[in-house]
mmCIF file of C-alpha atoms in Angstrom:
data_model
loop_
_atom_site.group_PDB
_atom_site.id
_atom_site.type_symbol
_atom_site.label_atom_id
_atom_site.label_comp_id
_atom_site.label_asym_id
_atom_site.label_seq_id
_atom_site.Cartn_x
_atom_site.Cartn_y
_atom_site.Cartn_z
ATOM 1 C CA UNK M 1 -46.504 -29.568 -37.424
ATOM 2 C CA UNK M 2 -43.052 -28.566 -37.065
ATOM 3 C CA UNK M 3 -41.194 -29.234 -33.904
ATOM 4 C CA UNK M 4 -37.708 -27.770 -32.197
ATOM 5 C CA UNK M 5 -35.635 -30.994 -32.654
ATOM 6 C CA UNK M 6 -36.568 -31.664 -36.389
ATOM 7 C CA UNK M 7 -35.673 -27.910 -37.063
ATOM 8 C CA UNK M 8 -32.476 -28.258 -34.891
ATOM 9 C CA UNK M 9 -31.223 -30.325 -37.230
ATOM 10 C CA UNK M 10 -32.409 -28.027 -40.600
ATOM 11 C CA UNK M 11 -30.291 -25.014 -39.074
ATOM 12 C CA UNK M 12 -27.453 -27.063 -38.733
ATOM 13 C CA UNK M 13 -27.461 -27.351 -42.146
ATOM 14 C CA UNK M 14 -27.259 -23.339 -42.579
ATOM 15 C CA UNK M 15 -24.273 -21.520 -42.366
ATOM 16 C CA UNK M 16 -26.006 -18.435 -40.675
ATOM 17 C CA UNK M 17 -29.144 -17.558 -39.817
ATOM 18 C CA UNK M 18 -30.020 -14.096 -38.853
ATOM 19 C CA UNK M 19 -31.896 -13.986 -36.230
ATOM 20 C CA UNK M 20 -34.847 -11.505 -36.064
ATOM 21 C CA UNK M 21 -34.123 -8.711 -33.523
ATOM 22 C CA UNK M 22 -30.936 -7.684 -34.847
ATOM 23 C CA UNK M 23 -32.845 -4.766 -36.833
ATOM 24 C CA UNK M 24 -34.275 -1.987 -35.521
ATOM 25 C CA UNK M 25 -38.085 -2.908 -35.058
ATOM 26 C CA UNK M 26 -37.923 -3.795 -31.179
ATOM 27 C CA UNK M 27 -36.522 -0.391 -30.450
ATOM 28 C CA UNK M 28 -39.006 1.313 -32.393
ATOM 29 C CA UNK M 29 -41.727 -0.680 -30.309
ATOM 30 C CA UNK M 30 -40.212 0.046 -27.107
ATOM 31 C CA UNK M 31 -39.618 3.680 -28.010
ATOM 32 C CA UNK M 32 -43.638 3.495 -28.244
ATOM 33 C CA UNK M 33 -44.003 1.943 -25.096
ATOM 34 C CA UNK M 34 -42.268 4.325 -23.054
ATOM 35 C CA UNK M 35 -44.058 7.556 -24.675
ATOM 36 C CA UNK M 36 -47.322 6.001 -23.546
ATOM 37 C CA UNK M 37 -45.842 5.689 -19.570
ATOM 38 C CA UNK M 38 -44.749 8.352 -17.673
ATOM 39 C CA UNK M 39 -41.365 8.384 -15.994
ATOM 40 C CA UNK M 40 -43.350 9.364 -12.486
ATOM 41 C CA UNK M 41 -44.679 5.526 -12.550
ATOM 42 C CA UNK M 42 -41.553 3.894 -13.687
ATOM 43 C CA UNK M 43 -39.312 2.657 -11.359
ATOM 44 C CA UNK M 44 -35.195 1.980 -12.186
ATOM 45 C CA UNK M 45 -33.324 1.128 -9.345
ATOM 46 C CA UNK M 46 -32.355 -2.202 -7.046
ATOM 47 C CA UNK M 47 -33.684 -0.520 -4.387
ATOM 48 C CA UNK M 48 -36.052 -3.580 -3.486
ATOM 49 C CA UNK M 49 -33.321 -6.041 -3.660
ATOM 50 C CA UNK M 50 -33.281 -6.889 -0.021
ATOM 51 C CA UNK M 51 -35.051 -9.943 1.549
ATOM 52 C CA UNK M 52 -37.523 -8.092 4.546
ATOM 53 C CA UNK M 53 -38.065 -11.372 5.415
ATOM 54 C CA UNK M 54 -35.063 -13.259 6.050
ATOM 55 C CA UNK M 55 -33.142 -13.680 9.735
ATOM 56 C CA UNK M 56 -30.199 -12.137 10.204
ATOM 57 C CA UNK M 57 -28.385 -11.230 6.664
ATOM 58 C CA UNK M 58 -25.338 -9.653 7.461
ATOM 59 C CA UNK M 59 -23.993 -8.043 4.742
ATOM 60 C CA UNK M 60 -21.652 -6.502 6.859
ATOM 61 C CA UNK M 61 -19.789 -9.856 7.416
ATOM 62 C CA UNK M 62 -19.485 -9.914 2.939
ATOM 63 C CA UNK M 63 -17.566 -6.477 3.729
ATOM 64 C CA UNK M 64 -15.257 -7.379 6.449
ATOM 65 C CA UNK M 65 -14.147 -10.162 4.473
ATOM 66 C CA UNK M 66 -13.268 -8.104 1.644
ATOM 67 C CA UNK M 67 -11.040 -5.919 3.288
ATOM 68 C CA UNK M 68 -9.777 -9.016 4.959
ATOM 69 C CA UNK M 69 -8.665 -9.910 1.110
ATOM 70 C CA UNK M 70 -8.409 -13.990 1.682
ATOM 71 C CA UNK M 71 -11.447 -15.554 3.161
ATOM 72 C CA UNK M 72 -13.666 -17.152 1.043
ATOM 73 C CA UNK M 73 -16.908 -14.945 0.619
ATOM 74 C CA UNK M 74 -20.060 -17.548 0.083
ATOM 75 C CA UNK M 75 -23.620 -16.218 -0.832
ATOM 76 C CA UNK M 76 -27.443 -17.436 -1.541
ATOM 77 C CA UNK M 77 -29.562 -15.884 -3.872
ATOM 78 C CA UNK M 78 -32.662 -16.661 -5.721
ATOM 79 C CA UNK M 79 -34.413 -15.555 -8.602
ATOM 80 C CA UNK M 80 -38.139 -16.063 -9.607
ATOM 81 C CA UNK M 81 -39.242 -17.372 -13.049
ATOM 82 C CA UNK M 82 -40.248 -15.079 -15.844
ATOM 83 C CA UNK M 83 -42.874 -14.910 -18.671
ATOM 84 C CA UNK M 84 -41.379 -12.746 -21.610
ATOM 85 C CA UNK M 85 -42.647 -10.630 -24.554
ATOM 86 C CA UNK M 86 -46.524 -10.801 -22.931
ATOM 87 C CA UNK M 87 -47.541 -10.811 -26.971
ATOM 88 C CA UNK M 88 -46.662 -7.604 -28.667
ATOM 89 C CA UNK M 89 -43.631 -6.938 -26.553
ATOM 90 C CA UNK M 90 -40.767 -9.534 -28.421
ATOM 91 C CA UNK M 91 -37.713 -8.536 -26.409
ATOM 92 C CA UNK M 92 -38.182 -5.464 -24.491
ATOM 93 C CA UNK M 93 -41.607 -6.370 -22.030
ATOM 94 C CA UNK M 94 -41.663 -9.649 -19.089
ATOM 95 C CA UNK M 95 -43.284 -10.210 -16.052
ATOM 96 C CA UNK M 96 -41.559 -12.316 -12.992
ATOM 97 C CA UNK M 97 -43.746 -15.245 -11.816
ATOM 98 C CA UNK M 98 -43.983 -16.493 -8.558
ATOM 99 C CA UNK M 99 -44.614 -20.275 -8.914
ATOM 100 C CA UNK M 100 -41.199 -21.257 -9.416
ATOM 101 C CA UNK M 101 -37.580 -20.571 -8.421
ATOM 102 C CA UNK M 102 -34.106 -20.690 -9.337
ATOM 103 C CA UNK M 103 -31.296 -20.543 -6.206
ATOM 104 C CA UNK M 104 -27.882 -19.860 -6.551
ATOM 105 C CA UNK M 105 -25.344 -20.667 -3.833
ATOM 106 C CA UNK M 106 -22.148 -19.231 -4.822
ATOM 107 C CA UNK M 107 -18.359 -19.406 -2.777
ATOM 108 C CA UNK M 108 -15.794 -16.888 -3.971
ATOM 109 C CA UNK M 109 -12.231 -17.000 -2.606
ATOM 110 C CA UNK M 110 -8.697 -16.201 -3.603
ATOM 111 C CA UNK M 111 -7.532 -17.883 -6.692
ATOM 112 C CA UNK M 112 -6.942 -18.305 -10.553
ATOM 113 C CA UNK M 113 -9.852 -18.009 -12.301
ATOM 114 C CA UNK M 114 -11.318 -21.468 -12.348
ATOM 115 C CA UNK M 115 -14.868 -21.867 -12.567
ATOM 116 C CA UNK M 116 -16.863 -24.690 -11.248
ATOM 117 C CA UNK M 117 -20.751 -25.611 -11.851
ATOM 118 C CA UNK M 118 -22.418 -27.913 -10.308
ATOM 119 C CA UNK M 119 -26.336 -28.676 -10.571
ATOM 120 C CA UNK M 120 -28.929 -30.286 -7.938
ATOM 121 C CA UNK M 121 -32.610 -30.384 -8.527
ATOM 122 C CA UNK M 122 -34.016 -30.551 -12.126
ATOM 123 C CA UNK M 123 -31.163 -31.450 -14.397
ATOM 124 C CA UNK M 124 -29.832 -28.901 -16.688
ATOM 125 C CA UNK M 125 -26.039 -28.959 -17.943
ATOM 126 C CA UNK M 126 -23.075 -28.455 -15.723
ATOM 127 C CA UNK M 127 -19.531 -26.983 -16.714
ATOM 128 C CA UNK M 128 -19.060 -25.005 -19.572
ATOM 129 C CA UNK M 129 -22.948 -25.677 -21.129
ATOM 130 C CA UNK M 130 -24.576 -24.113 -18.116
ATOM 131 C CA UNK M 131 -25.834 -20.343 -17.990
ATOM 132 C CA UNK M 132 -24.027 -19.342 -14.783
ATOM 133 C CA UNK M 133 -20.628 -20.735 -16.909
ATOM 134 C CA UNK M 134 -21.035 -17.463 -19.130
ATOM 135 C CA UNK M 135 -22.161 -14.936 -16.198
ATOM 136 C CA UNK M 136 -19.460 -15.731 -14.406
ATOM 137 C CA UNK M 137 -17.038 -16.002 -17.684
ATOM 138 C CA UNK M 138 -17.647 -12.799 -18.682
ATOM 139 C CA UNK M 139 -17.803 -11.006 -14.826
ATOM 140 C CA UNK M 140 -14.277 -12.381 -14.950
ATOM 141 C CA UNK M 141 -13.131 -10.479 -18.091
ATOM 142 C CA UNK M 142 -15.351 -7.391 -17.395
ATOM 143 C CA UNK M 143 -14.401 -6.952 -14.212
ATOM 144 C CA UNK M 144 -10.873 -8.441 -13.933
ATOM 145 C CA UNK M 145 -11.533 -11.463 -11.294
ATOM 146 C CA UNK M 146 -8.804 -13.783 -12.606
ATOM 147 C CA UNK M 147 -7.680 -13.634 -8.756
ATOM 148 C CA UNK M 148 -10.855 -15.481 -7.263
ATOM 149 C CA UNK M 149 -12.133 -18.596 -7.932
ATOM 150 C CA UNK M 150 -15.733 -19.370 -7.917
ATOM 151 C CA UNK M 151 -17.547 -22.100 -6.622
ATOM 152 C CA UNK M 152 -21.102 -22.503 -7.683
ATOM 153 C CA UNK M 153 -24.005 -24.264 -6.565
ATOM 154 C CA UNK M 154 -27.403 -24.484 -8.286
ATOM 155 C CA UNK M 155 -30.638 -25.248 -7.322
ATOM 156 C CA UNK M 156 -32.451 -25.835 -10.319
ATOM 157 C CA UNK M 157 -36.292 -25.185 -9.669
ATOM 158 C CA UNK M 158 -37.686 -23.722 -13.388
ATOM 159 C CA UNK M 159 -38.071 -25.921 -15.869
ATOM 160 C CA UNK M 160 -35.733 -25.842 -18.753
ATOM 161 C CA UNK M 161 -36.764 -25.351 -22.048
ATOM 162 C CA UNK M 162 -40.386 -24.023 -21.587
ATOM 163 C CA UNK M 163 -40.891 -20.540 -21.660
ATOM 164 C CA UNK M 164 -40.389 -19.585 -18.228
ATOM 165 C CA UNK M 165 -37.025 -17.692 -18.047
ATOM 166 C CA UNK M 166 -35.431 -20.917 -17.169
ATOM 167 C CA UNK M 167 -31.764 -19.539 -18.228
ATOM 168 C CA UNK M 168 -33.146 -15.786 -17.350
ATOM 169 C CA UNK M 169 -33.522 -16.988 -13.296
ATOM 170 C CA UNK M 170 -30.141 -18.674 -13.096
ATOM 171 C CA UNK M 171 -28.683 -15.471 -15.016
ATOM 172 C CA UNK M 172 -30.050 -12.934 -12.662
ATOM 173 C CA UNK M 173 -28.864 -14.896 -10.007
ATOM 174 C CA UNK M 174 -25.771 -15.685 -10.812
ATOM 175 C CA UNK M 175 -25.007 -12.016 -11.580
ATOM 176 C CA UNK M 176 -26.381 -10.653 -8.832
ATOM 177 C CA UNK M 177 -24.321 -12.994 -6.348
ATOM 178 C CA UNK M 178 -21.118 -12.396 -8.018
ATOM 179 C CA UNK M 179 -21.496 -8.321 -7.799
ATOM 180 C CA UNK M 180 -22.488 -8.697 -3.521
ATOM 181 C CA UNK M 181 -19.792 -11.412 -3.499
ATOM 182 C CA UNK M 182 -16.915 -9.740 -5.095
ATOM 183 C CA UNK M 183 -17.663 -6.384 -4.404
ATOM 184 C CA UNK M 184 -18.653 -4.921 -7.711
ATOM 185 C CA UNK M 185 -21.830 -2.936 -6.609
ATOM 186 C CA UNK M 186 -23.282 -3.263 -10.060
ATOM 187 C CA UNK M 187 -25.816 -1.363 -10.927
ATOM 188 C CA UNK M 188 -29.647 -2.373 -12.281
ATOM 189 C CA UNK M 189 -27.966 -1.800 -16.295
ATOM 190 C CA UNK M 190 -24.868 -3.449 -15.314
ATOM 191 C CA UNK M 191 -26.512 -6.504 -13.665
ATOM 192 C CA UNK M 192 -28.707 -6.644 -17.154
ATOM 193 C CA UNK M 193 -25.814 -6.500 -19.839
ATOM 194 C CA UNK M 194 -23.473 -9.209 -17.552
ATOM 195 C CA UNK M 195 -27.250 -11.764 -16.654
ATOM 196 C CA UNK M 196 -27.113 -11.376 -21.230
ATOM 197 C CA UNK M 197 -24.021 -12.851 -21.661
ATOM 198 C CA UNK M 198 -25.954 -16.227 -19.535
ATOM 199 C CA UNK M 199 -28.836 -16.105 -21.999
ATOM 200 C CA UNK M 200 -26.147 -16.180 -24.828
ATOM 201 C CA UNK M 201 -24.972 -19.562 -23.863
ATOM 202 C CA UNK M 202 -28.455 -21.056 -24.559
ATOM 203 C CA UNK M 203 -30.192 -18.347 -27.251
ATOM 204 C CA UNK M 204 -26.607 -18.030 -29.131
ATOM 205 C CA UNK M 205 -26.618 -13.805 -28.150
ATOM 206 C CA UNK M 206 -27.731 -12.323 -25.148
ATOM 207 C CA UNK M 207 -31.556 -10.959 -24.736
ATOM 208 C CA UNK M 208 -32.294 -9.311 -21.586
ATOM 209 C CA UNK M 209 -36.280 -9.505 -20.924
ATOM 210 C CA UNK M 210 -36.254 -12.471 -18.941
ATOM 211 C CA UNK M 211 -33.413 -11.165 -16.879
ATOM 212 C CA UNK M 212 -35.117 -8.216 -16.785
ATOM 213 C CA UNK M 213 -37.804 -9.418 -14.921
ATOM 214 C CA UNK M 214 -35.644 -11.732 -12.485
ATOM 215 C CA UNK M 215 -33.393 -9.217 -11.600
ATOM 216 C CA UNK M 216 -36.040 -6.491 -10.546
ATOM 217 C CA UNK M 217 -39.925 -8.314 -10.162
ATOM 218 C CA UNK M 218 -42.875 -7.111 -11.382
ATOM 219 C CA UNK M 219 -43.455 -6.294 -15.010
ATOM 220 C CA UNK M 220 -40.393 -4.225 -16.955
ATOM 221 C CA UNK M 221 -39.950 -2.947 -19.396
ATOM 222 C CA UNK M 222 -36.483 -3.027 -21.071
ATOM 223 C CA UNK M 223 -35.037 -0.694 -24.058
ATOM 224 C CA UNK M 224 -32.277 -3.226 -26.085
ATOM 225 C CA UNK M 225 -31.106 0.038 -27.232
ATOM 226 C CA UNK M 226 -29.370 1.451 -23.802
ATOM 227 C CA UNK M 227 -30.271 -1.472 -21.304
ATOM 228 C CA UNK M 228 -32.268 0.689 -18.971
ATOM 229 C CA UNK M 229 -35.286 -1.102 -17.409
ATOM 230 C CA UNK M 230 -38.557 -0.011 -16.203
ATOM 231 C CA UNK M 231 -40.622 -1.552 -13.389
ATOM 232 C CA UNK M 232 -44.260 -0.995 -14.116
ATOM 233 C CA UNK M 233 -46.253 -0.342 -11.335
ATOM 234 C CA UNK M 234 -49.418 -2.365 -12.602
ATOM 235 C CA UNK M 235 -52.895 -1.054 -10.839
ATOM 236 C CA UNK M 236 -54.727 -4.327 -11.315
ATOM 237 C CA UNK M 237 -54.574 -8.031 -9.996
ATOM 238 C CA UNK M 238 -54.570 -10.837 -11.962
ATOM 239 C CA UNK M 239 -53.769 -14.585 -12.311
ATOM 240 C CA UNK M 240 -52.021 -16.428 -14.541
ATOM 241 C CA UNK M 241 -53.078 -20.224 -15.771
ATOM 242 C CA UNK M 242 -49.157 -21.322 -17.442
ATOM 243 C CA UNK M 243 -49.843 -25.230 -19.774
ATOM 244 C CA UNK M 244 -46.668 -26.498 -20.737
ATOM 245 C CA UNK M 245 -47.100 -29.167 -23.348
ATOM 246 C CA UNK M 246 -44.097 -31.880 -22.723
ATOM 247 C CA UNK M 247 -42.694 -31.984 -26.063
ATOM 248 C CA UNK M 248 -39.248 -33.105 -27.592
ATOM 249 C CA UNK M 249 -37.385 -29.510 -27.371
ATOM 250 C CA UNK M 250 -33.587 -30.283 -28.038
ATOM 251 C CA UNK M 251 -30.681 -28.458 -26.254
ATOM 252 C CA UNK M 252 -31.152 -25.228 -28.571
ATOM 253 C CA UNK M 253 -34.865 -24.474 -28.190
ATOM 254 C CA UNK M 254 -34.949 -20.805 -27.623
ATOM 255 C CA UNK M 255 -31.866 -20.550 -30.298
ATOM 256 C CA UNK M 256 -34.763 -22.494 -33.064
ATOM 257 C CA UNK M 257 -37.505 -20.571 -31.811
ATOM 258 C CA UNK M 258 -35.679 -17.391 -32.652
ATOM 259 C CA UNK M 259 -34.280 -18.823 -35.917
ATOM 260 C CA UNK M 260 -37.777 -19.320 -37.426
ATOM 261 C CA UNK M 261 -39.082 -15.208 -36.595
ATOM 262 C CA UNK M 262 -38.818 -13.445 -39.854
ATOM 263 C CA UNK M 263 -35.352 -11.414 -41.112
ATOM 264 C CA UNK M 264 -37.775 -8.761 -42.184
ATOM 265 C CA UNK M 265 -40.925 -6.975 -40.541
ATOM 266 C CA UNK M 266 -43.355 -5.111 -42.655
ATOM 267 C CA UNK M 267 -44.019 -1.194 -41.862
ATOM 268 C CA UNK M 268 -47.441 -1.787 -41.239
ATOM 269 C CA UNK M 269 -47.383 -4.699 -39.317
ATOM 270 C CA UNK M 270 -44.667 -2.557 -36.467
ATOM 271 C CA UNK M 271 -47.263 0.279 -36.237
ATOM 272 C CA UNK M 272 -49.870 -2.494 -35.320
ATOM 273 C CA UNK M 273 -47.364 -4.379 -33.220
ATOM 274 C CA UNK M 274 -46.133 -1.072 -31.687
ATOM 275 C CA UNK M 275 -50.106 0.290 -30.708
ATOM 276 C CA UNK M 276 -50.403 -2.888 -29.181
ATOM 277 C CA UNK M 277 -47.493 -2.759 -26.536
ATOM 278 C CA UNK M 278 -48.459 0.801 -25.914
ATOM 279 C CA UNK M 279 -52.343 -0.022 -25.476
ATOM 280 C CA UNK M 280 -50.563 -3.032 -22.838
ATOM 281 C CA UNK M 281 -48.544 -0.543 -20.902
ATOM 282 C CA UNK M 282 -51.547 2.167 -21.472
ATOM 283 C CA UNK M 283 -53.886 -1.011 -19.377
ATOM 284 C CA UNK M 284 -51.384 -1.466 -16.564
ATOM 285 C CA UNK M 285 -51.327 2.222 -16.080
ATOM 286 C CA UNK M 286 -54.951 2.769 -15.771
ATOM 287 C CA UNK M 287 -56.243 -0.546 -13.973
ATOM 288 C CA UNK M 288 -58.095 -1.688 -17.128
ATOM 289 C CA UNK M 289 -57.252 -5.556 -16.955
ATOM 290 C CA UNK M 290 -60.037 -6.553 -20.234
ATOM 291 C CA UNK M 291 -57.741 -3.904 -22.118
ATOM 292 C CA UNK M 292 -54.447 -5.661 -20.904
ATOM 293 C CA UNK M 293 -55.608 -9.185 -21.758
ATOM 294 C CA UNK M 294 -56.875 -7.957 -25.499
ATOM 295 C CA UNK M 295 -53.218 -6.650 -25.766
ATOM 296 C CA UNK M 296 -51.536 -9.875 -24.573
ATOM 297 C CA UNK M 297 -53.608 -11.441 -27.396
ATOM 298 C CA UNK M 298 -52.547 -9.646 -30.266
ATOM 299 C CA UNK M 299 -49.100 -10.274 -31.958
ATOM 300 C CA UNK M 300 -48.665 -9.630 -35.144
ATOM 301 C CA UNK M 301 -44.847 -10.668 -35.446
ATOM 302 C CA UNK M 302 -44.001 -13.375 -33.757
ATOM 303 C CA UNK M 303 -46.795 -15.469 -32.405
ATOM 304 C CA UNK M 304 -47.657 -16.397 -36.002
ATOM 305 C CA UNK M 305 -44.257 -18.198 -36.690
ATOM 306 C CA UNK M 306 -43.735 -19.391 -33.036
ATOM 307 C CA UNK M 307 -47.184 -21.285 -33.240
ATOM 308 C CA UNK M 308 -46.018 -23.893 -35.879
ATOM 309 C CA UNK M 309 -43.678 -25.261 -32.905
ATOM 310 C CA UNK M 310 -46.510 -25.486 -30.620
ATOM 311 C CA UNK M 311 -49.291 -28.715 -31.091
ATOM 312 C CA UNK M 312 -53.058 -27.276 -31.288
ATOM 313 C CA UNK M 313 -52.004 -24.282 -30.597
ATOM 314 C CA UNK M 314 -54.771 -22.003 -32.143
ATOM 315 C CA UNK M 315 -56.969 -24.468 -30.920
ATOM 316 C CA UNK M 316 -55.661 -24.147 -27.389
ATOM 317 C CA UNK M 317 -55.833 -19.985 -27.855
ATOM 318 C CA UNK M 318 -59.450 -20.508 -29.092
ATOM 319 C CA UNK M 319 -60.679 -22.575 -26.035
ATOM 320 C CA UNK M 320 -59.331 -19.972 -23.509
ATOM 321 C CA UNK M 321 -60.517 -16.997 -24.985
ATOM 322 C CA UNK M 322 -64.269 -19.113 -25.057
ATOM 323 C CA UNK M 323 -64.148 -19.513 -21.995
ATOM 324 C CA UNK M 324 -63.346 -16.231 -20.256
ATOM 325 C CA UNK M 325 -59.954 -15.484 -20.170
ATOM 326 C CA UNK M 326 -59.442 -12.281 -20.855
ATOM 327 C CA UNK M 327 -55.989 -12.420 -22.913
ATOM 328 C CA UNK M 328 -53.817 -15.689 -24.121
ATOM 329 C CA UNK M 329 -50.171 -16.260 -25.694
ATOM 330 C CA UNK M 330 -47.048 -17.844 -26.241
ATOM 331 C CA UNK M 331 -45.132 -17.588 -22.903
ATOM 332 C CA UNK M 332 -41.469 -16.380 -24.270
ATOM 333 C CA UNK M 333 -40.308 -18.714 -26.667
ATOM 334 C CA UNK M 334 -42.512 -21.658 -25.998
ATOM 335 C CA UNK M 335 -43.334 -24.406 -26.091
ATOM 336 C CA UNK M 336 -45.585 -23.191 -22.443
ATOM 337 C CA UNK M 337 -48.964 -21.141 -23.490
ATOM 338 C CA UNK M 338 -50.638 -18.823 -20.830
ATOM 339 C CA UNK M 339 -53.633 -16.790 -20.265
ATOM 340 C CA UNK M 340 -54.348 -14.076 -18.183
ATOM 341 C CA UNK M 341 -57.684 -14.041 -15.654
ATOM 342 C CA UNK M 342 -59.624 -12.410 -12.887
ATOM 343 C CA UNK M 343 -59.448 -14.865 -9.886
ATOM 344 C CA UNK M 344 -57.650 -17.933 -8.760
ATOM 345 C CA UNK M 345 -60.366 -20.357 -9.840
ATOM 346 C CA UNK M 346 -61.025 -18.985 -13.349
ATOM 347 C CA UNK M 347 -57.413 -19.899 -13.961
ATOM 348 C CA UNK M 348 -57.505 -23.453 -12.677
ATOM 349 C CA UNK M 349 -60.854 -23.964 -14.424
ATOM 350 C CA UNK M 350 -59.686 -23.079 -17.849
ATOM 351 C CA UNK M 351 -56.306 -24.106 -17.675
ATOM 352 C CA UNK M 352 -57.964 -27.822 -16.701
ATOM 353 C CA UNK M 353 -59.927 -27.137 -20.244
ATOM 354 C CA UNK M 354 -56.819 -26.635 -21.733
ATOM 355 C CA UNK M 355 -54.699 -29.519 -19.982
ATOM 356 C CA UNK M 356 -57.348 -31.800 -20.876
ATOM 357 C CA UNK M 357 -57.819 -31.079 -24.361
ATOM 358 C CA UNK M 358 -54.542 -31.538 -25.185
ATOM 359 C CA UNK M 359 -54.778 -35.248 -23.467
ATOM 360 C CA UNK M 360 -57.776 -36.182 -25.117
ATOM 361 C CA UNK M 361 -55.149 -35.138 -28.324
ATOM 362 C CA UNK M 362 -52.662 -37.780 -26.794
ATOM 363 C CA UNK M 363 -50.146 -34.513 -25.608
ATOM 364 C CA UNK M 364 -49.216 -34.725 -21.874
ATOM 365 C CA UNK M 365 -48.910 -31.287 -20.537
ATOM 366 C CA UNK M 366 -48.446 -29.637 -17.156
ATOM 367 C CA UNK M 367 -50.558 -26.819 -15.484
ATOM 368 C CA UNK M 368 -49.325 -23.815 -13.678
ATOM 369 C CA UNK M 369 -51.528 -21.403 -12.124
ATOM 370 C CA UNK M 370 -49.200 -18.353 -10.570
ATOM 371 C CA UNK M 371 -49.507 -14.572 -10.326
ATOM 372 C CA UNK M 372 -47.183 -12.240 -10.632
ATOM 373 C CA UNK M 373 -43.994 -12.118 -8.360
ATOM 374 C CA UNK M 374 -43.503 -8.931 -6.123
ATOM 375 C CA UNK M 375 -39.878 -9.933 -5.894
ATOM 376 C CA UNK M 376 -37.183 -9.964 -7.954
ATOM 377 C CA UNK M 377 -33.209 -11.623 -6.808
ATOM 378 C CA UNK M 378 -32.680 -11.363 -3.661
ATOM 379 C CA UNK M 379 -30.169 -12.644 -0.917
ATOM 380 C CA UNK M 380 -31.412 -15.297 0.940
ATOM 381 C CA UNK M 381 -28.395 -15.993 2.994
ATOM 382 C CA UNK M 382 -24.537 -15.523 3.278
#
């Protein structure tokens, strides 16, 4: 089996690798995607982005101090976790999870530029190595912030390197903070192109499904082509059992697990893949979960490669579908698995099948059971 650190070190050996994406077969999909969904049921705005919930956020105090031009402006936001590409949709389709969290606390004031990262909770890279690093970075040059300095505090609460949007939640985040905090007002596209240049810092260029899904909840739908994003209103409930085998990943997983997708994707096989994202978004639309899950299941582009990286993979596929879920893949890029079910229980019971087949196989591995997050980022407090 391979695995992401001995294949770290093969690419390192290769001058350049192109990385599949960069043609034009994820545009064709989504181009699919979106004929099958009307625009009445898609939704493309920040217009949920408040907190309901929370006591007393005064955004009202952000704006005084920006007209007051030299008090330091500080902000907390959070972001949920993310599951991307839900099988046939590689790039342009994730769904926002609700067992897991990223916060952001971030201080802007009057300054030079200088950026400063600092991490509690589950360790990740600081400085220059860290997602928020390249948000901010490039909010800076974009948006011509060289007079504020920002301060940044992260609470790390997705694990790294697993398939869960791990970069994608401290992206969103981060983005999101700086536009309230420095005025920018950005919009839902604008939030998505400047949370990319984050994911760039880890993937080596920016994809935007994860963020996607942080930024606005739900499941979305995102064209690479033009950056708009669609919220799908999804008529059904379901559950969703996440294993996470603890593997060696290295620092570049998603970057390998990209590398090792094909340059080239047969005609045939993107009129398959593309029928199957459209019979996904057909499912949501209708309320026809055992549809949704047999769409989840099928990937004819990726999931074939991406398996290599992942131990007993097939095997693990194979026991979940036996045993009634009703759709299973690789969550993002890996090395996490998850499968889609009716209630609560059916997702701890055959998650534990999974968990403990992979023990009995000498792999330790972590169980998730989650749903789907109603929320997207969101201030928390400032």
């Amino acid at each position: 089996m391979l695995n992401f650190q001995v294949l770290e070190v093969i690419l390192k050996r290769i001058p350049k690798v192109i990385i599949a994406g960069d043609n034009n077969a994820p545009n064709a999909i989504v181009l699919v995607s979106k004929i099958a969904y009307s625009k009445s049921n898609l939704i493309n705005s920040l217009s949920h982005l408040h907190n309901p919930n929370s006591q007393a956020i005064n955004l009202q105090t952000i704006d005084d101090a920006h007209r007051a031009g030299n008090k330091e402006i500080k902000i907390t936001v959070e972001a949920p976790a993310s599951i991307a590409n839900l099988g046939p949709g590689f790039d342009v389709l994730a769904m926002a999870i609700d067992k897991f969290k990223d916060i952001v606390e971030l201080a802007v004031k009057p300054g030079s530029g200088k950026i400063s990262i600092k991490v509690e909770g589950i360790k990740v890279p600081e400085g220059k190595g860290n997602v928020a690093y390249g948000v901010i970075e490039e909010a800076i040059e974009k948006y011509q912030l060289r007079n504020m300095d920002f301060n940044t505090r992260i609470i790390k609460g997705v694990p790294p390197a697993s398939g869960l949007g791990s970069s994608g939640a401290t992206a969103a985040a981060t983005a999101y903070a700086i536009s309230v905090a420095a005025g920018l007002n950005l919009s839902t596209r604008e939030l998505v192109r400047l949370s990319g240049a984050g994911e760039a810092v880890v993937a080596g260029m920016p994809h935007y499904d994860n963020v996607s899904a942080s930024i606005l909840g739900g499941i979305v739908l995102i064209d690479p082509a033009d950056l708009n994003t669609y919220r799908i209103q999804p008529r059904i409930k379901f559950w969703v059992a996440v294993v996470s085998p603890n593997i060696p990943k290295g620092p570049k997983k998603t970057f390998i697990a990209r590398a090792v997708l094909p340059r080239k994707v047969d005609l045939p096989l993107i009129i398959k893949q593309s029928a199957g994202l459209a019979k996904l978004v057909y499912a949501l639309h209708v309320g026809d979960l055992e549809t949704f899950g047999t769409a989840i299941s099928a990937d004819y582009i990726v999931e074939p490669h991406r398996a290599k990286l992942i131990p007993k993979y097939w095997n693990l596929k194979r026991i979940a579908l036996e045993n009634g879920a009703l759709g299973f893949n690789i969550a993002g890029a890996g090395p996490s698995v998850f499968s889609i079910h009716r209630s609560e229980s059916e997702a701890k019971e055959v998650g534990e099948l999974m968990l403990n087949y992979l023990k009995r196989s000498g792999i330790d591995a972590s169980l998730y059971v989650t749903k789907v997050s109603e929320h997207g980022v969101r201030i928390i407090r400032c």
